[in-house]
Amino acid sequence: MQTKNKLNGECLCGKVSWEMHGPYEFFGICQCSRCRKVTGAAFATNLFVKPEQFSWLSGKNKRGEYILSPPNTFGNAFCNNCGSRVPRQTARGWMLAPLGSTMELPDIDPTLVCPEDHTDWFTNLEEILKKGK
Ligand SMILES: [Zn+2]
Ligand SMILES: [Zn+2]
């Protein structure tokens, strides 16, 4: 699959959609307990872009947000209709997009975040990632 500099994403029901373009700042695969809870999966896939590289195509006002109380900087944004994770602006000003909602391949490699904090039933992600290349 060819990597792309311009990516599109949408939620499960399609009401919330967006596009973004590189250069991408960071593509994090995070296995921490918060990311597992917020996704219901073994890890989250988060692509970070500058706000000027990101545009809403539809449904910006059909989103909900949940942000943990300070000093936490963790939160979640979701489609009010289908509950899928959708992008949100982080406290540091980045747009954080759940890359699992994008069908195209970004032209940036993932970085494993929090490698020590993972589930017991899903381990050795670094080896799995290496084998996939
Ligand atoms: Zn939706
Ligand atoms: Zn995390």
mmCIF file of C-alpha atoms and ligand atoms in Angstrom:
data_model
loop_
_atom_site.group_PDB
_atom_site.id
_atom_site.type_symbol
_atom_site.label_atom_id
_atom_site.label_comp_id
_atom_site.label_asym_id
_atom_site.label_seq_id
_atom_site.Cartn_x
_atom_site.Cartn_y
_atom_site.Cartn_z
ATOM 1 C CA MET A 1 0.000 0.000 0.000
ATOM 2 C CA GLN A 2 1.324 3.386 -0.964
ATOM 3 C CA THR A 3 1.819 5.929 1.778
ATOM 4 C CA LYS A 4 0.037 9.236 1.526
ATOM 5 C CA ASN A 5 0.754 12.749 2.639
ATOM 6 C CA LYS A 6 -2.942 13.674 2.568
ATOM 7 C CA LEU A 7 -5.282 11.522 4.630
ATOM 8 C CA ASN A 8 -9.018 11.357 5.197
ATOM 9 C CA GLY A 9 -10.790 9.987 8.231
ATOM 10 C CA GLU A 10 -14.352 9.451 9.336
ATOM 11 C CA CYS A 11 -16.328 7.915 12.176
ATOM 12 C CA LEU A 12 -18.294 4.711 11.860
ATOM 13 C CA CYS A 13 -21.568 6.402 10.866
ATOM 14 C CA GLY A 14 -19.804 8.956 8.648
ATOM 15 C CA LYS A 15 -21.352 12.075 10.210
ATOM 16 C CA VAL A 16 -17.954 13.295 11.446
ATOM 17 C CA SER A 17 -15.218 13.446 8.809
ATOM 18 C CA TRP A 18 -11.915 15.243 8.395
ATOM 19 C CA GLU A 19 -8.807 15.561 6.258
ATOM 20 C CA MET A 20 -5.207 16.278 7.156
ATOM 21 C CA HIS A 21 -1.853 16.523 5.472
ATOM 22 C CA GLY A 22 1.776 16.192 6.437
ATOM 23 C CA PRO A 23 4.442 16.656 7.380
ATOM 24 C CA TYR A 24 3.097 14.633 10.292
ATOM 25 C CA GLU A 25 4.583 15.386 13.667
ATOM 26 C CA PHE A 26 4.145 12.107 15.488
ATOM 27 C CA PHE A 27 2.348 8.790 15.053
ATOM 28 C CA GLY A 28 2.055 7.153 18.452
ATOM 29 C CA ILE A 29 0.923 3.655 19.259
ATOM 30 C CA CYS A 30 0.183 3.790 22.966
ATOM 31 C CA GLN A 31 -0.591 0.812 25.154
ATOM 32 C CA CYS A 32 -1.114 2.682 28.449
ATOM 33 C CA SER A 33 -4.135 1.841 30.566
ATOM 34 C CA ARG A 34 -5.907 5.101 29.669
ATOM 35 C CA CYS A 35 -5.519 4.480 25.945
ATOM 36 C CA ARG A 36 -6.750 0.911 26.408
ATOM 37 C CA LYS A 37 -9.822 2.132 28.284
ATOM 38 C CA VAL A 38 -10.626 4.901 25.837
ATOM 39 C CA THR A 39 -10.364 2.584 22.819
ATOM 40 C CA GLY A 40 -11.474 -0.703 24.357
ATOM 41 C CA ALA A 41 -8.494 -2.210 22.531
ATOM 42 C CA ALA A 42 -4.896 -3.213 23.221
ATOM 43 C CA PHE A 43 -3.581 0.171 22.102
ATOM 44 C CA ALA A 44 -4.492 3.531 20.624
ATOM 45 C CA THR A 45 -3.165 4.819 17.294
ATOM 46 C CA ASN A 46 -2.799 8.589 17.455
ATOM 47 C CA LEU A 47 -1.572 10.826 14.660
ATOM 48 C CA PHE A 48 -0.554 14.348 15.669
ATOM 49 C CA VAL A 49 -0.755 17.247 13.239
ATOM 50 C CA LYS A 50 -0.647 21.024 13.490
ATOM 51 C CA PRO A 51 -4.103 22.677 13.454
ATOM 52 C CA GLU A 52 -3.323 24.380 10.116
ATOM 53 C CA GLN A 53 -2.769 20.928 8.556
ATOM 54 C CA PHE A 54 -6.189 19.715 9.668
ATOM 55 C CA SER A 55 -9.720 20.477 8.383
ATOM 56 C CA TRP A 56 -13.130 19.270 9.370
ATOM 57 C CA LEU A 57 -15.172 18.096 6.374
ATOM 58 C CA SER A 58 -18.363 17.455 8.332
ATOM 59 C CA GLY A 59 -19.768 17.073 11.803
ATOM 60 C CA LYS A 60 -17.431 19.292 13.844
ATOM 61 C CA ASN A 61 -20.406 20.208 16.063
ATOM 62 C CA LYS A 62 -21.651 16.606 16.231
ATOM 63 C CA ARG A 63 -18.781 15.675 18.526
ATOM 64 C CA GLY A 64 -18.632 15.244 22.268
ATOM 65 C CA GLU A 65 -15.534 15.627 24.412
ATOM 66 C CA TYR A 66 -14.526 14.216 27.753
ATOM 67 C CA ILE A 67 -11.424 15.706 29.380
ATOM 68 C CA LEU A 68 -10.024 14.480 32.695
ATOM 69 C CA SER A 69 -9.610 17.091 35.444
ATOM 70 C CA PRO A 70 -6.269 18.943 35.663
ATOM 71 C CA PRO A 71 -3.406 18.243 36.061
ATOM 72 C CA ASN A 72 -4.317 15.433 33.662
ATOM 73 C CA THR A 73 -4.025 16.234 29.994
ATOM 74 C CA PHE A 74 -5.843 13.135 28.856
ATOM 75 C CA GLY A 75 -9.210 13.155 27.153
ATOM 76 C CA ASN A 76 -11.365 11.746 24.445
ATOM 77 C CA ALA A 77 -13.591 13.010 21.661
ATOM 78 C CA PHE A 78 -16.335 10.990 20.054
ATOM 79 C CA CYS A 79 -19.135 11.147 17.529
ATOM 80 C CA ASN A 80 -22.397 11.934 19.297
ATOM 81 C CA ASN A 81 -24.225 9.603 16.937
ATOM 82 C CA CYS A 82 -22.089 6.440 16.768
ATOM 83 C CA GLY A 83 -19.580 6.872 19.612
ATOM 84 C CA SER A 84 -16.456 6.385 17.477
ATOM 85 C CA ARG A 85 -13.330 8.223 18.556
ATOM 86 C CA VAL A 86 -12.806 11.368 16.482
ATOM 87 C CA PRO A 87 -10.094 14.057 16.504
ATOM 88 C CA ARG A 88 -9.705 16.645 19.235
ATOM 89 C CA GLN A 89 -7.322 19.465 20.006
ATOM 90 C CA THR A 90 -4.911 18.622 22.792
ATOM 91 C CA ALA A 91 -4.009 20.918 25.672
ATOM 92 C CA ARG A 92 -0.699 21.578 23.902
ATOM 93 C CA GLY A 93 -2.479 22.689 20.734
ATOM 94 C CA TRP A 94 -1.973 19.644 18.502
ATOM 95 C CA MET A 95 -4.796 17.995 16.615
ATOM 96 C CA LEU A 96 -4.876 14.377 17.720
ATOM 97 C CA ALA A 97 -6.542 12.098 15.180
ATOM 98 C CA PRO A 98 -7.342 8.429 15.812
ATOM 99 C CA LEU A 99 -5.557 6.862 12.867
ATOM 100 C CA GLY A 100 -7.714 3.743 12.926
ATOM 101 C CA SER A 101 -10.440 5.909 11.362
ATOM 102 C CA THR A 102 -8.266 6.492 8.291
ATOM 103 C CA MET A 103 -8.132 3.896 5.523
ATOM 104 C CA GLU A 104 -4.944 5.243 3.968
ATOM 105 C CA LEU A 105 -1.370 4.759 5.072
ATOM 106 C CA PRO A 106 0.452 7.827 6.419
ATOM 107 C CA ASP A 107 3.977 8.651 5.301
ATOM 108 C CA ILE A 108 5.285 8.453 8.867
ATOM 109 C CA ASP A 109 6.331 5.392 10.865
ATOM 110 C CA PRO A 110 4.672 4.622 14.196
ATOM 111 C CA THR A 111 6.466 5.036 17.489
ATOM 112 C CA LEU A 112 5.611 2.769 20.385
ATOM 113 C CA VAL A 113 4.676 4.776 23.478
ATOM 114 C CA CYS A 114 4.686 3.310 27.009
ATOM 115 C CA PRO A 115 6.142 -0.101 25.976
ATOM 116 C CA GLU A 116 6.218 -1.309 29.593
ATOM 117 C CA ASP A 117 2.564 -0.519 30.288
ATOM 118 C CA HIS A 118 0.526 -3.085 28.425
ATOM 119 C CA THR A 119 -1.971 -5.854 28.959
ATOM 120 C CA ASP A 120 -0.872 -9.343 29.891
ATOM 121 C CA TRP A 121 -2.933 -10.751 27.035
ATOM 122 C CA PHE A 122 -1.327 -8.558 24.405
ATOM 123 C CA THR A 123 2.431 -8.436 24.714
ATOM 124 C CA ASN A 124 5.486 -8.083 22.565
ATOM 125 C CA LEU A 125 4.038 -5.441 20.261
ATOM 126 C CA GLU A 126 7.525 -4.367 19.212
ATOM 127 C CA GLU A 127 8.175 -7.837 17.762
ATOM 128 C CA ILE A 128 4.792 -7.845 16.047
ATOM 129 C CA LEU A 129 5.518 -4.464 14.480
ATOM 130 C CA LYS A 130 8.936 -5.645 13.258
ATOM 131 C CA LYS A 131 7.448 -8.756 11.656
ATOM 132 C CA GLY A 132 4.851 -6.632 9.883
ATOM 133 C CA LYS A 133 7.506 -4.652 7.997
HETATM 134 ZN ZN ZN B 1 -20.448 8.759 13.840
HETATM 135 ZN ZN ZN B 2 -1.659 6.091 26.261
#
